[in-house]
PDB file of C-alpha atoms in Angstrom:
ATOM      1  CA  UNK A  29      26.050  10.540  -4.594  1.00 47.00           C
ATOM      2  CA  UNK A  30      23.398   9.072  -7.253  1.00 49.00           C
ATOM      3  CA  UNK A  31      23.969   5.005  -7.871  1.00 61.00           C
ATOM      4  CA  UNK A  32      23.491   6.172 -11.430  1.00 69.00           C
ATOM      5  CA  UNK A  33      26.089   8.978 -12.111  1.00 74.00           C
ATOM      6  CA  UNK A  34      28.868   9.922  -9.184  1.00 79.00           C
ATOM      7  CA  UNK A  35      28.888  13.514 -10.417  1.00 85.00           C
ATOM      8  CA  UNK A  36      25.027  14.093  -8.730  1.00 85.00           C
ATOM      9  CA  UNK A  37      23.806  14.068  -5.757  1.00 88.00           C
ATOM     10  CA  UNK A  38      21.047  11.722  -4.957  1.00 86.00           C
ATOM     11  CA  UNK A  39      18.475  14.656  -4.526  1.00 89.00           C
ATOM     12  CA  UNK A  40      19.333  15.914  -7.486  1.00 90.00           C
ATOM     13  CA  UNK A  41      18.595  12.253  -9.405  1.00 88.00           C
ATOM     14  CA  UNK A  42      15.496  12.297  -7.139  1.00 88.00           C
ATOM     15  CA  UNK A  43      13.925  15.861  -8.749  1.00 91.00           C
ATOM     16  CA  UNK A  44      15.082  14.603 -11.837  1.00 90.00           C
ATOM     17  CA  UNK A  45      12.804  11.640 -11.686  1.00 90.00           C
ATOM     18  CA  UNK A  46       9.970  12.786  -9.722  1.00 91.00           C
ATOM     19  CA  UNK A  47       7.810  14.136 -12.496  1.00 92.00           C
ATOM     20  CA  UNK A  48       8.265  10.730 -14.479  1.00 93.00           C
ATOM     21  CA  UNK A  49       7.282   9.157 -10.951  1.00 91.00           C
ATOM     22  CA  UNK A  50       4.479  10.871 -10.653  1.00 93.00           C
ATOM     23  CA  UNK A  51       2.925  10.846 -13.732  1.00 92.00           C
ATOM     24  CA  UNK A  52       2.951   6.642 -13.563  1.00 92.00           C
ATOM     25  CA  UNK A  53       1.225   7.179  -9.970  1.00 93.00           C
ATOM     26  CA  UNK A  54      -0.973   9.604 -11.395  1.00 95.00           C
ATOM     27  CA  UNK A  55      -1.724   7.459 -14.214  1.00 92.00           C
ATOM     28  CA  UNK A  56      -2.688   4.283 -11.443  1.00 92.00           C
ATOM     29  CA  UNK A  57      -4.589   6.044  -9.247  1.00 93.00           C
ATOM     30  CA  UNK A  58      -7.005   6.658 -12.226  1.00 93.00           C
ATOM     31  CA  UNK A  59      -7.174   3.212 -12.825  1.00 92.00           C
ATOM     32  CA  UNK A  60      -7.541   2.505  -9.727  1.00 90.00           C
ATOM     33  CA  UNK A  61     -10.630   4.868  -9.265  1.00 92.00           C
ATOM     34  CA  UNK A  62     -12.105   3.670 -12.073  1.00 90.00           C
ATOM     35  CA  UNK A  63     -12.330   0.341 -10.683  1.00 86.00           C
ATOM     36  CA  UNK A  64     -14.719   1.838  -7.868  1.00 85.00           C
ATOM     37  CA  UNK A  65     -17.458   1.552 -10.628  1.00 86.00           C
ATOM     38  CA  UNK A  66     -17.346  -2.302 -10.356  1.00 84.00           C
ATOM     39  CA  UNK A  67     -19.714  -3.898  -8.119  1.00 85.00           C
ATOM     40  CA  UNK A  68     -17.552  -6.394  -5.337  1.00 83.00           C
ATOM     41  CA  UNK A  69     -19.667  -8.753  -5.940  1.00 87.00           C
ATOM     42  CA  UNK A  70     -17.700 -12.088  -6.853  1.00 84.00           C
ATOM     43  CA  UNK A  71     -14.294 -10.779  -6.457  1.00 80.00           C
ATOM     44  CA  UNK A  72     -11.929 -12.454  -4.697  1.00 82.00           C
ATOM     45  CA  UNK A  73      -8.485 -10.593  -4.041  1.00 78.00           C
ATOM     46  CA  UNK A  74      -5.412 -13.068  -5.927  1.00 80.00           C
ATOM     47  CA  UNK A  75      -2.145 -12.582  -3.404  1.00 79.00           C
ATOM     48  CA  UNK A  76       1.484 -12.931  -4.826  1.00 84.00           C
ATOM     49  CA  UNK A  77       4.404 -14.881  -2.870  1.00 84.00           C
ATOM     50  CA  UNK A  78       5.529 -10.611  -2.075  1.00 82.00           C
ATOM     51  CA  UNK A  79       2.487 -10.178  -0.730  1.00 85.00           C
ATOM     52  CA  UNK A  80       2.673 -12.675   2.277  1.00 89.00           C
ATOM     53  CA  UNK A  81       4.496  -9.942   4.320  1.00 89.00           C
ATOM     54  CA  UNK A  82       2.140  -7.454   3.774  1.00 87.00           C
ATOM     55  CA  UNK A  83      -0.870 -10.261   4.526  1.00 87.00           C
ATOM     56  CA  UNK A  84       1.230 -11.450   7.873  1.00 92.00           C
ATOM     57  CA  UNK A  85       1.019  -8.005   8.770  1.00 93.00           C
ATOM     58  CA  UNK A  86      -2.480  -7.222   8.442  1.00 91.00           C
ATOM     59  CA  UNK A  87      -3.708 -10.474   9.770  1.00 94.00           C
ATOM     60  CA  UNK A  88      -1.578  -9.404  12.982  1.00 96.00           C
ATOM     61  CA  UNK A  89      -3.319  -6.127  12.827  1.00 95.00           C
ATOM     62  CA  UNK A  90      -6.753  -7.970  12.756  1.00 95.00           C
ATOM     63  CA  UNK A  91      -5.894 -10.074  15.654  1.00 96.00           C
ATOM     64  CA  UNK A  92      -4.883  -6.981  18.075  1.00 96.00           C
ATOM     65  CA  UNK A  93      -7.931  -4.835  16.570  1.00 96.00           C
ATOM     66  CA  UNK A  94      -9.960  -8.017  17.732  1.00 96.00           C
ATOM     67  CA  UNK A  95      -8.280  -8.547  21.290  1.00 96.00           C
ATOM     68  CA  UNK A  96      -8.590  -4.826  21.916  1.00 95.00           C
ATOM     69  CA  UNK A  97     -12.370  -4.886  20.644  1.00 95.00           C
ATOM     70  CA  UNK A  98     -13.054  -7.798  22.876  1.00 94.00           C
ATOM     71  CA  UNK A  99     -11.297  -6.085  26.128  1.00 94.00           C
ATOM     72  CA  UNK A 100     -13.367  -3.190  25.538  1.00 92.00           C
ATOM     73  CA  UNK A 101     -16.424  -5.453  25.617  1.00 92.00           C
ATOM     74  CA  UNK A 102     -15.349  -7.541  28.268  1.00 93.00           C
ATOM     75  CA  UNK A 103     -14.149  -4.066  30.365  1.00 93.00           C
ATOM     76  CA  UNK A 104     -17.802  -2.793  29.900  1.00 90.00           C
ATOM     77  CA  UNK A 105     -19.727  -5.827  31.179  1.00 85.00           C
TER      78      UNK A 105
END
């Protein structure tokens, strides 16, 4: 059942907020692509305390993208 009303299903709640949803992600990704028209020059990403997670995880990423990179090179010498 739906947190929000015990009579509906969860699905149901779902399809009833999808189009909402959608039209917010709709409305960022066109902010988002309008931010392709600004040179990178000069910008420097700002991170949020959420964020370190997501940073942890791609510095990790990195790392093994690295040690696999340098195994290849290694492998082919």
């Amino acid at each position: 059942m739906s947190h929000g009303d015990s009579n509906k299903s969860a699905a149901k709640r779902v399809a009833e907020m999808f189009p909402e949803v959608a039209a917010e992600d709709e409305w960022a990704l066109a902010q988002q692509q309008q931010m392709f028209a600004y040179p990178d020059e000069g910008y420097s990403e700002v991170f949020l305390k959420p964020d370190l997670a997501l940073r942890r995880a791609r510095k990790i990423f990195v790392d093994l993208l690295r040690e696999q990179e340098l195994a290849k090179a290694q492998a082919a010498e």
